[in-house]
Structure formats: structure tokens, C-alpha cells
Coordinates of C-alpha atoms in Angstrom, one line a residue:
M182 CA 103.6 -114.3 -196.9
P183 CA 104.9 -116.7 -194.3
A184 CA 104.1 -115.8 -190.7
S185 CA 107.8 -115.8 -189.8
E186 CA 108.6 -113.2 -192.5
R187 CA 105.6 -111.1 -191.5
M188 CA 106.7 -111.2 -187.9
E189 CA 110.2 -110.1 -188.8
A190 CA 108.8 -107.1 -190.7
I191 CA 106.7 -106.1 -187.6
L192 CA 109.8 -106.4 -185.4
K193 CA 111.7 -104.1 -187.7
S194 CA 108.9 -101.6 -187.5
L195 CA 109.1 -101.8 -183.7
D196 CA 112.9 -101.2 -183.9
K197 CA 112.2 -98.0 -185.7
A198 CA 109.8 -96.9 -183.0
Y199 CA 112.9 -96.5 -180.8
S200 CA 115.2 -94.9 -183.3
G201 CA 113.1 -92.6 -185.5
P202 CA 112.8 -88.8 -185.4
L203 CA 111.6 -87.5 -182.0
Y204 CA 108.6 -85.2 -181.5
T205 CA 106.0 -84.5 -178.9
V206 CA 102.4 -85.4 -179.6
K207 CA 101.6 -81.7 -179.8
E208 CA 104.4 -81.0 -182.3
W209 CA 103.2 -83.9 -184.5
D210 CA 99.5 -82.9 -184.4
I211 CA 99.7 -79.1 -184.8
K212 CA 103.0 -78.6 -186.7
V213 CA 104.6 -81.6 -188.4
L214 CA 101.4 -83.2 -189.9
P215 CA 99.6 -80.0 -191.0
T216 CA 102.7 -78.5 -192.5
A217 CA 103.5 -81.5 -194.5
I218 CA 99.9 -81.8 -195.8
K219 CA 99.7 -78.1 -196.8
G220 CA 103.1 -78.3 -198.6
I221 CA 102.1 -81.5 -200.6
L222 CA 98.7 -80.2 -201.5
K223 CA 100.3 -77.0 -202.9
K224 CA 103.0 -79.0 -204.8
Y225 CA 100.4 -81.1 -206.6
G226 CA 97.8 -78.3 -207.1
L227 CA 95.2 -80.1 -205.0
A228 CA 94.3 -77.4 -202.5
N229 CA 90.7 -76.2 -202.8
T230 CA 89.9 -78.8 -205.5
Y231 CA 86.6 -79.8 -203.8
D232 CA 83.7 -79.2 -206.2
P233 CA 80.3 -79.2 -204.4
S234 CA 78.6 -80.1 -207.6
V235 CA 80.3 -83.5 -207.6
I236 CA 79.4 -86.0 -204.9
I237 CA 81.1 -89.2 -206.3
N238 CA 84.3 -88.5 -208.2
F239 CA 84.6 -89.9 -211.7
D240 CA 87.8 -88.1 -212.7
D241 CA 90.6 -90.7 -212.9
E242 CA 93.3 -88.2 -213.3
L243 CA 92.3 -86.4 -210.1
A244 CA 92.2 -89.6 -208.2
D245 CA 95.6 -90.6 -209.5
T246 CA 97.1 -87.2 -208.6
F247 CA 95.7 -87.5 -205.1
F248 CA 97.4 -91.0 -204.9
K249 CA 100.8 -89.5 -205.8
A250 CA 100.3 -86.9 -203.2
G251 CA 99.2 -89.4 -200.5
Y252 CA 102.1 -91.6 -201.4
E253 CA 104.5 -88.7 -200.9
L254 CA 102.9 -87.9 -197.5
A255 CA 103.4 -91.6 -196.4
L256 CA 107.1 -91.4 -197.5
A257 CA 107.6 -87.9 -195.9
L258 CA 106.1 -88.8 -192.5
G259 CA 105.5 -92.4 -191.6
L260 CA 103.5 -93.3 -188.5
Y261 CA 104.0 -91.5 -185.2
C262 CA 104.4 -94.0 -182.3
E263 CA 102.6 -92.4 -179.3
D264 CA 104.4 -94.7 -176.7
T265 CA 108.0 -93.7 -177.7
E266 CA 107.2 -90.3 -179.3
R267 CA 109.2 -91.3 -182.3
V268 CA 108.3 -91.7 -186.0
I269 CA 108.4 -95.0 -187.8
K270 CA 109.5 -94.0 -191.2
V271 CA 109.6 -96.1 -194.4
D272 CA 111.4 -95.8 -197.7
E273 CA 110.1 -96.4 -201.2
N274 CA 111.7 -99.9 -201.4
E275 CA 109.9 -101.0 -198.2
I276 CA 106.6 -99.7 -199.6
K277 CA 107.0 -101.4 -202.9
L278 CA 108.0 -104.7 -201.2
A279 CA 105.0 -104.6 -198.9
L280 CA 102.6 -103.9 -201.8
S281 CA 104.1 -106.7 -203.9
L282 CA 103.5 -109.2 -201.0
L283 CA 99.8 -108.5 -200.7
P284 CA 97.6 -111.5 -201.2
K285 CA 95.8 -111.6 -204.5
E286 CA 92.7 -112.9 -202.7
V287 CA 91.6 -113.7 -199.2
H288 CA 89.3 -116.6 -198.4
F289 CA 86.8 -116.2 -195.5
G290 CA 84.8 -119.0 -194.1
T291 CA 84.5 -122.6 -195.3
G292 CA 81.9 -124.7 -197.1
R293 CA 78.6 -122.9 -197.8
D294 CA 80.0 -119.9 -196.0
E295 CA 83.2 -119.5 -198.0
V296 CA 83.6 -116.1 -199.7
V297 CA 86.6 -114.6 -201.5
M298 CA 87.7 -111.0 -201.1
R299 CA 89.8 -109.6 -204.0
P300 CA 91.2 -106.1 -204.8
R301 CA 88.5 -104.2 -206.6
R302 CA 88.8 -101.3 -209.1
P303 CA 86.3 -98.4 -209.5
E304 CA 83.2 -99.7 -211.3
D305 CA 84.3 -103.3 -210.7
P306 CA 81.5 -105.8 -211.2
Y307 CA 83.1 -108.2 -208.7
P308 CA 80.9 -108.0 -205.5
P309 CA 82.6 -106.7 -202.4
I310 CA 82.6 -108.3 -199.0
A311 CA 80.0 -107.2 -196.4
S312 CA 80.7 -107.5 -192.6
G313 CA 78.8 -106.2 -189.7
P314 CA 77.7 -104.8 -187.5
L315 CA 80.1 -102.2 -186.2
S316 CA 80.8 -102.2 -182.5
I317 CA 77.6 -100.4 -181.4
M318 CA 76.6 -101.0 -177.8
V319 CA 73.6 -103.1 -176.9
D320 CA 72.2 -104.8 -173.8
E321 CA 73.5 -108.3 -173.2
A322 CA 69.9 -109.7 -173.7
Y323 CA 69.9 -108.7 -177.3
V324 CA 73.4 -109.7 -178.4
V325 CA 72.7 -113.3 -179.6
G326 CA 69.4 -112.4 -181.4
L327 CA 71.0 -109.4 -183.0
Q328 CA 74.0 -111.4 -184.4
A329 CA 71.8 -114.3 -185.5
G330 CA 69.4 -111.9 -187.2
I331 CA 72.2 -110.0 -188.9
A332 CA 73.9 -113.1 -190.3
K333 CA 70.7 -115.1 -191.2
Y334 CA 70.9 -114.2 -194.8
R335 CA 74.0 -115.9 -196.3
K336 CA 73.4 -113.9 -199.5
L337 CA 74.1 -110.6 -197.7
L338 CA 76.5 -110.9 -194.8
D339 CA 79.9 -112.5 -195.2
I340 CA 81.6 -111.8 -191.9
L341 CA 80.0 -111.4 -188.5
G342 CA 81.2 -108.4 -186.4
G343 CA 80.0 -106.7 -183.2
P344 CA 78.1 -105.5 -181.2
T345 CA 79.7 -104.4 -178.0
I346 CA 78.3 -104.8 -174.5
E347 CA 78.2 -102.2 -171.7
K348 CA 77.2 -104.5 -168.9
A349 CA 77.5 -108.3 -168.8
S350 CA 76.4 -110.7 -166.1
G351 CA 75.2 -107.6 -164.2
R352 CA 78.6 -106.0 -164.1
N353 CA 79.8 -102.8 -165.7
V354 CA 82.7 -103.6 -168.0
R355 CA 85.6 -101.2 -167.6
S356 CA 88.3 -101.0 -170.2
G357 CA 91.8 -102.1 -169.2
T358 CA 90.5 -104.1 -166.2
P359 CA 90.1 -107.9 -165.8
Y360 CA 86.4 -107.3 -166.7
E361 CA 87.4 -106.5 -170.2
T362 CA 89.7 -109.6 -170.4
W363 CA 86.8 -111.8 -169.3
L364 CA 84.2 -110.1 -171.6
C365 CA 86.2 -110.7 -174.7
F366 CA 86.4 -114.4 -174.0
Y367 CA 82.7 -114.4 -173.3
E368 CA 82.0 -112.5 -176.5
N369 CA 83.1 -115.6 -178.5
E370 CA 80.7 -117.8 -176.6
L371 CA 77.8 -115.6 -177.6
K372 CA 79.0 -115.6 -181.3
R373 CA 79.2 -119.3 -181.4
H374 CA 75.7 -119.5 -180.0
A375 CA 74.3 -117.1 -182.5
L376 CA 75.9 -118.8 -185.4
K377 CA 74.6 -122.2 -184.3
I378 CA 71.1 -120.9 -184.2
I379 CA 71.2 -120.0 -187.9
D380 CA 73.4 -122.9 -189.0
R381 CA 76.4 -120.7 -190.0
E382 CA 79.1 -122.0 -187.8
T383 CA 81.6 -122.0 -190.6
M384 CA 81.4 -118.3 -191.4
T385 CA 84.3 -116.0 -190.5
T386 CA 84.0 -113.5 -187.7
F387 CA 85.8 -110.4 -186.5
S388 CA 87.9 -111.9 -183.7
V389 CA 87.3 -109.4 -180.8
N390 CA 84.9 -106.5 -180.9
N391 CA 84.7 -105.6 -177.2
A392 CA 88.5 -105.1 -176.9
V393 CA 89.1 -101.4 -176.1
T394 CA 92.6 -102.3 -175.0
E395 CA 95.1 -105.0 -175.9
Y396 CA 94.1 -106.9 -172.7
G397 CA 90.7 -107.9 -174.0
F398 CA 92.1 -108.6 -177.4
L399 CA 94.8 -111.0 -176.1
S400 CA 92.1 -112.8 -174.2
G401 CA 89.6 -113.2 -177.0
V402 CA 91.8 -113.6 -179.9
A403 CA 92.7 -117.2 -179.1
A404 CA 89.1 -118.4 -178.5
Y405 CA 87.4 -117.0 -181.6
A406 CA 84.3 -118.3 -183.2
G407 CA 84.2 -119.3 -186.8
T408 CA 87.1 -120.0 -189.1
R409 CA 90.3 -117.9 -189.4
P410 CA 88.9 -114.5 -188.2
L411 CA 89.7 -111.0 -189.3
S412 CA 91.3 -109.1 -186.4
H413 CA 90.7 -105.4 -185.8
C414 CA 94.2 -103.8 -185.3
L415 CA 93.2 -100.2 -185.6
I416 CA 95.4 -97.1 -185.3
P417 CA 94.6 -93.7 -183.8
S418 CA 93.9 -90.7 -185.9
E419 CA 95.9 -89.1 -187.6
M420 CA 98.8 -91.2 -188.9
K421 CA 99.7 -92.6 -185.4
V422 CA 100.2 -96.0 -184.0
T423 CA 100.5 -97.4 -180.5
F424 CA 102.0 -100.4 -178.8
G425 CA 98.5 -101.6 -178.2
T426 CA 98.1 -101.9 -182.0
F427 CA 101.4 -103.8 -182.2
H428 CA 100.3 -106.2 -179.4
K429 CA 97.2 -107.0 -181.5
V430 CA 99.0 -107.4 -184.7
I431 CA 101.6 -109.8 -183.2
S432 CA 98.9 -111.8 -181.5
A433 CA 96.9 -112.0 -184.7
I434 CA 99.9 -113.3 -186.7
N435 CA 100.6 -115.9 -184.0
Y436 CA 97.1 -117.2 -184.3
G437 CA 97.0 -117.1 -188.1
H438 CA 94.3 -114.4 -188.4
W439 CA 93.8 -112.0 -191.2
I440 CA 94.8 -108.5 -190.2
H441 CA 92.4 -105.5 -190.6
A442 CA 94.3 -102.3 -189.8
G443 CA 93.9 -98.6 -190.4
G444 CA 92.2 -95.5 -188.9
P445 CA 90.1 -92.5 -189.9
S446 CA 91.2 -89.1 -191.3
N447 CA 89.0 -86.3 -190.2
I448 CA 87.9 -83.2 -192.1
G449 CA 88.2 -80.5 -189.5
G450 CA 90.7 -82.5 -187.5
Y451 CA 94.5 -82.3 -187.7
A452 CA 94.3 -83.1 -191.4
G453 CA 92.5 -79.9 -192.0
S454 CA 90.5 -79.6 -195.2
V455 CA 88.8 -82.4 -197.1
E456 CA 91.7 -82.5 -199.5
G457 CA 94.1 -83.0 -196.5
A458 CA 91.9 -85.8 -195.1
I459 CA 92.1 -87.6 -198.4
L460 CA 95.9 -87.5 -198.3
V461 CA 95.9 -88.9 -194.8
G462 CA 93.4 -91.7 -195.8
I463 CA 95.6 -92.7 -198.7
A464 CA 98.8 -92.5 -196.6
N465 CA 97.1 -94.7 -193.9
D466 CA 96.4 -97.4 -196.5
I467 CA 100.0 -97.4 -197.6
L468 CA 101.6 -97.2 -194.1
V469 CA 99.5 -99.9 -192.4
T470 CA 100.2 -102.2 -195.3
T471 CA 104.0 -101.5 -194.9
I472 CA 104.5 -101.1 -191.2
L473 CA 101.8 -103.5 -189.9
R474 CA 101.5 -105.8 -192.9
A475 CA 97.8 -105.5 -193.0
D476 CA 95.8 -107.7 -195.3
N477 CA 92.9 -105.3 -195.4
S478 CA 93.3 -101.5 -194.8
N479 CA 90.9 -98.9 -193.5
G480 CA 91.5 -95.3 -194.6
N481 CA 88.1 -93.7 -194.1
V482 CA 87.4 -90.0 -194.5
F483 CA 85.1 -88.6 -191.8
D484 CA 83.7 -85.1 -191.2
I485 CA 84.4 -84.4 -187.6
Q486 CA 82.3 -81.3 -187.6
K487 CA 79.2 -83.2 -188.8
A488 CA 79.9 -86.4 -186.9
C489 CA 79.3 -88.5 -190.1
N490 CA 80.5 -89.0 -193.6
T491 CA 77.2 -89.2 -195.5
L492 CA 77.1 -85.5 -196.5
P493 CA 78.5 -84.2 -199.8
R494 CA 82.0 -83.1 -198.7
A495 CA 82.9 -86.3 -197.0
Q496 CA 81.3 -88.4 -199.7
W497 CA 83.5 -86.7 -202.3
G498 CA 86.5 -87.3 -200.0
N499 CA 85.7 -90.9 -199.4
S500 CA 85.2 -91.5 -203.2
I501 CA 88.6 -90.1 -204.1
A502 CA 90.5 -91.7 -201.3
T503 CA 89.0 -95.1 -202.2
Q504 CA 89.5 -94.7 -205.9
A505 CA 93.1 -93.5 -205.5
T506 CA 94.0 -96.6 -203.5
A507 CA 92.0 -99.0 -205.7
R508 CA 93.3 -97.7 -209.0
N509 CA 97.0 -97.6 -208.0
T510 CA 97.5 -100.6 -205.7
S511 CA 96.3 -104.1 -204.9
I512 CA 95.3 -103.0 -201.4
M513 CA 91.9 -104.4 -200.4
A514 CA 90.4 -101.2 -199.2
D515 CA 87.9 -101.3 -196.4
R516 CA 85.7 -98.3 -196.0
I517 CA 82.9 -97.3 -193.6
T518 CA 79.7 -95.3 -194.1
N519 CA 79.0 -93.5 -190.8
Q520 CA 75.3 -92.8 -190.7
I521 CA 73.8 -90.7 -187.9
S522 CA 70.1 -91.5 -188.4
G523 CA 68.6 -94.3 -186.4
P524 CA 66.5 -97.4 -186.9
M525 CA 63.1 -97.1 -188.4
T526 CA 63.8 -93.8 -190.1
K527 CA 63.8 -93.1 -193.9
D528 CA 66.9 -91.0 -193.5
L529 CA 68.9 -94.1 -192.3
F530 CA 68.0 -95.8 -195.6
Y531 CA 68.8 -92.8 -197.7
E532 CA 72.2 -92.1 -196.0
S533 CA 73.1 -95.8 -196.4
A534 CA 72.0 -95.9 -200.1
V535 CA 74.3 -93.0 -201.0
G536 CA 77.2 -94.0 -198.8
L537 CA 77.3 -97.7 -199.7
M538 CA 76.7 -97.1 -203.4
N539 CA 79.7 -94.7 -203.3
L540 CA 82.0 -97.2 -201.7
S541 CA 80.9 -100.0 -204.1
V542 CA 81.5 -98.0 -207.3
S543 CA 84.7 -96.4 -206.0
G544 CA 86.4 -99.8 -205.6
A545 CA 86.1 -100.7 -201.9
A546 CA 86.8 -104.4 -201.4
K547 CA 84.9 -104.6 -198.1
S548 CA 82.8 -102.5 -195.7
T549 CA 81.9 -103.0 -192.1
L550 CA 78.3 -101.8 -191.7
P551 CA 76.4 -100.0 -190.4
R552 CA 76.9 -97.3 -187.8
T553 CA 73.3 -96.7 -187.0
A554 CA 72.6 -93.4 -185.2
G555 CA 76.3 -92.7 -185.3
G556 CA 76.8 -95.4 -182.6
R557 CA 75.8 -92.8 -180.0
Y558 CA 73.0 -94.7 -178.2
V559 CA 72.7 -98.1 -176.5
N560 CA 70.3 -100.5 -178.3
Y561 CA 69.9 -98.4 -181.5
I562 CA 70.8 -101.0 -184.0
T563 CA 68.8 -103.9 -185.6
P564 CA 69.6 -106.5 -188.3
V565 CA 67.5 -104.5 -190.8
E566 CA 70.0 -101.7 -191.3
T567 CA 72.8 -104.3 -191.9
W568 CA 70.6 -106.1 -194.5
W569 CA 69.9 -102.9 -196.3
C570 CA 73.5 -101.7 -196.3
A571 CA 74.8 -105.1 -197.6
Q572 CA 72.1 -105.2 -200.3
V573 CA 73.1 -101.8 -201.6
F574 CA 76.8 -102.4 -201.3
K575 CA 76.8 -105.6 -203.3
S576 CA 74.1 -104.7 -205.8
C577 CA 75.9 -101.5 -206.9
A578 CA 79.0 -103.4 -208.0
G579 CA 79.5 -102.6 -211.7
M580 CA 77.6 -99.3 -211.7
T581 CA 79.4 -96.4 -213.4
R582 CA 80.6 -93.6 -211.1
K583 CA 78.8 -91.0 -213.3
A584 CA 75.5 -92.9 -212.9
A585 CA 76.1 -93.2 -209.2
N586 CA 76.9 -89.5 -208.9
E587 CA 73.6 -88.6 -210.6
F588 CA 71.8 -91.0 -208.3
A589 CA 73.4 -89.5 -205.2
K590 CA 72.3 -86.0 -206.4
A591 CA 68.7 -87.3 -206.5
I592 CA 68.8 -88.9 -203.0
L593 CA 70.8 -86.3 -201.0
P594 CA 68.0 -83.7 -200.9
K595 CA 65.8 -86.3 -199.2
Y596 CA 67.9 -86.4 -196.1
Q597 CA 70.7 -83.7 -196.2
D598 CA 68.9 -80.9 -194.3
N599 CA 67.5 -83.4 -191.7
L600 CA 71.0 -84.3 -190.5
A601 CA 71.3 -81.0 -188.7
K602 CA 69.0 -82.7 -186.1
P603 CA 69.1 -86.4 -187.0
S604 CA 66.3 -88.6 -185.7
R605 CA 67.5 -91.4 -183.5
G606 CA 64.5 -93.5 -184.5
L607 CA 63.4 -96.4 -182.3
P608 CA 65.4 -98.8 -180.0
C609 CA 65.9 -102.3 -181.4
N610 CA 63.3 -104.0 -179.2
E611 CA 60.6 -101.7 -180.5
C612 CA 61.1 -102.5 -184.2
F613 CA 62.6 -106.0 -184.3
N614 CA 61.5 -109.3 -182.8
F615 CA 64.5 -111.1 -181.4
T616 CA 62.6 -114.4 -181.0
T617 CA 61.5 -114.8 -184.6
L618 CA 64.4 -112.8 -186.0
E619 CA 62.1 -110.6 -188.0
P620 CA 61.4 -106.9 -188.1
T621 CA 58.0 -105.5 -187.0
P622 CA 55.5 -105.2 -189.8
E623 CA 56.0 -101.5 -189.8
Y624 CA 59.8 -101.7 -190.3
L625 CA 59.4 -104.4 -193.0
Q626 CA 57.0 -102.1 -194.8
L627 CA 59.4 -99.2 -194.6
Y628 CA 62.2 -101.4 -196.0
K629 CA 60.1 -102.5 -198.9
T630 CA 58.9 -99.0 -199.6
I631 CA 62.4 -97.5 -199.8
E632 CA 63.7 -100.5 -201.7
K633 CA 61.0 -99.9 -204.4
E634 CA 61.8 -96.2 -204.4
M635 CA 65.5 -96.9 -205.1
I636 CA 64.7 -99.5 -207.8
D637 CA 62.4 -97.1 -209.5
L638 CA 65.2 -94.5 -209.5
G639 CA 67.5 -97.0 -211.1
M640 CA 69.5 -98.7 -208.4
P641 CA 70.0 -102.4 -209.3
L642 CA 68.9 -104.0 -206.1
E643 CA 66.9 -107.0 -207.4
K644 CA 69.8 -109.4 -207.4
Y645 CA 70.2 -109.2 -203.6
Q646 CA 66.6 -108.9 -202.6
V647 CA 65.8 -111.0 -199.5
L648 CA 62.6 -109.5 -198.0

């Protein structure tokens, strides 16, 4: 789609932000959204359909019914603009047009680093795209080594992402201040340095990870590292959008970036039940494609009460939301596994094995990984977790959902009860050498032990072995 046409579509969405139905944020959150969700769940007979005996859905009819319901929710509501307190509504013709204009494939990187992202279906053998890490905070001293270590295996990582930095050049970085504007420019210098170390200067990156507000984004988006980045243009939860998001989308279009948009739906949040969160996830996929013209959409299901999505209820929700979009559209769905165990723990490997296998067999085209220790602590991420997540995600392409479901049943008991009090593990500098870009012998041994355990259980990890 030409940039001029995409921009015109964005401007029309902005026009609606000044003319759509008017609600307060409170009315939207506690009345409009929950009422619509409950009514549509009832209409389609989807309320209370969660079956605890199923972790990864393999019922196509159920996924398709959820898609119809999510599609109806997107049509009924649209996205609520927090800045104008009005709703950006769309009609069916607009949705169909946006879906018809989606790219059939997206090329990231050049030369040896070129990879191709395509829409995937459930059980699709085509390997998905792995990017990472998520924007977990680390000390400035570890940023370059962490990024170089994460991206050192061309076989595993396709797009370089975070981390984020709390303090740079001895200064605390405050969002919305000139410090943020400076940091997002500086972030790209660090990325370029990291990619040069490992001879991957032609790989694609996420354009700006330290941008809490549009100020940082506008600074960093023009000075990106790599080739034609993928720009984060995320929306708030649930089914909302802000002018900040529009600022990012417009800038990304101007600079020729790929657009990654979307936001979470939370079990226990305004979406209510897991079934409600699935509807919101599907509606988010449809609406960011239509309103923001996203190339890659993010409609994750999280469990707000558990602070993760690696337990059974959220795994089931993520499987259906992903399958519904993958089976019924050409949207290249991006999904995230939110682990809450930390580096150097068995539980981190087990959480990731179930979560990334689920996303792969359910038809996710891409995942940004990992969120080690739930992203709650500074310096609790190493390249090792990213390698493992990418290995599982890519290796499980082509597995059947029934087989994956049985596998998940075997793995969940190994970590499920432990997540009531998850272990944060070790900080990065205690289990990874940032000079040699290698894990400590103990962490390497743990990786190989869990890898063998998964292979013995039937997970096809051999193709993407690197350690």
C-alpha cells in the first residue's frame, strides 16, 4: 500500500476521533465495553466455554465462532480515543478493505540477514519470525553485550529489540522529558555498536524501545540502526488508542517503517472473563489493522490476576485468539509469552516451552521474546532466555495442536504450582559473560539438560540447536 494512501487512511481515522460517539473513560471501561462483551458472548453461546482440560485449543469450529464474535465486537465498538473521549468506529467495508490491502509477506533485513514474515495458519510448517528482547530494563553497562549476545545466532533471532535503560550517562531518564528524547537517539548508537560486534549490521531492529512517550519515539525513529525497522505503535488496554499512538504511526509511515501495533486484553480486567479477553484480542487485531494500518498486530491475552500468561487459562485464551485471527484473516499475528520466572531457573525454560510452542502451533507469525521474570527487575535478562524461546518457537512450526496440547499437559505440572511464588533467578552478570558473549558453565548445562528433556518428550528442537 503506497505511503500516501496509508496516510490518508490514518487521517480519516483521526477525523473520526473528533466526530465519533462521546463517552467518559469511566463509562467506556465499566459500562460500554463490558456490556458489549457480555451480550456478544451470550449471542454466540461462548460464555463459560473454557475447558480446564484443554490447554491448547484444537477445535477449529470454536476458534471460528470466537472470530465471528470478535469481529462483531470490533464493528460494534471501534477504538476509544482517550484524548478526545470519542470512539473511532469502523464499518464492514472499511475492515474488508484494510484486510485486503495487507502485505502478503514482509521482508526484514538484507543480505545474509534477510528473513520473510508471512501469514501463518495453525500447524503451519513455515517458521515464524523471532524478535527480542522485550523492553526489560538493564544497566547501561550491559546493553551492548546483551544485544550482541542475543543476536549472535543468525539461525535464531531475526529482529533485534530492547532492552531499556533506567539511567544513562549517570542520569536518571524521566519519560516525557528531554532526557527521553536524547536516550532514544542514543539507543540507536548502542544498537549499531552491538550489531557491528557480531557482523549483523544488515539485520532489522525495532526502531525505538526506550520511547515511553511520542517525544522519544520522534527522536529515535529517524536515526534507527539496521534496515527498514519495525516500529512499536502500541495501544492501551482495552480497545483504546491515544494521540501518542497516532504520532508514532504517522512518523513510522513518513520514514518507511513497518508498523507493529496492538495491545493486551486482560483476563480479570475490563474484558472480564477469559472468553471476553479473547474477543478483545481478536477485535484489537482487526481494529489496529483498519484504523492504524498495522502490518503486524499484537492481540495478546494476559491474566492480570497472575501477572503472566503461561498458566492454563491464559494459554487457552491465547491459543484461541491466535487461531481465530490466523484461520480467518491474512493478519500477521504477533503474540507474546509473558514468563514470570527469572534467569537460571528451570521454570523459565518450562514456561517458555509451553508458551512459545502454543504460539507456534496456533499460527502466530512472529513473537517478541522473552519477558524474563515478568520484566519486574533490573538486570534480570540474558541472551540465553531469548535463544531458548526462539529455538522452541521456530522448532515447533508444523506440530499438530493435539500433540502440542498433550505436551503442554506433561510440562505444566513441572512449574504451575511454583508460579504462586516465582523465582527471580540470578541477575544477568552472575550467569552470563558479557565479554565472551557466553553463559556461565552452570547456565549452559541447565540449557542443555532442559533441551534434552524436551527432545526426549517429543519436542522437535534438533533443527535449531545452537549450543
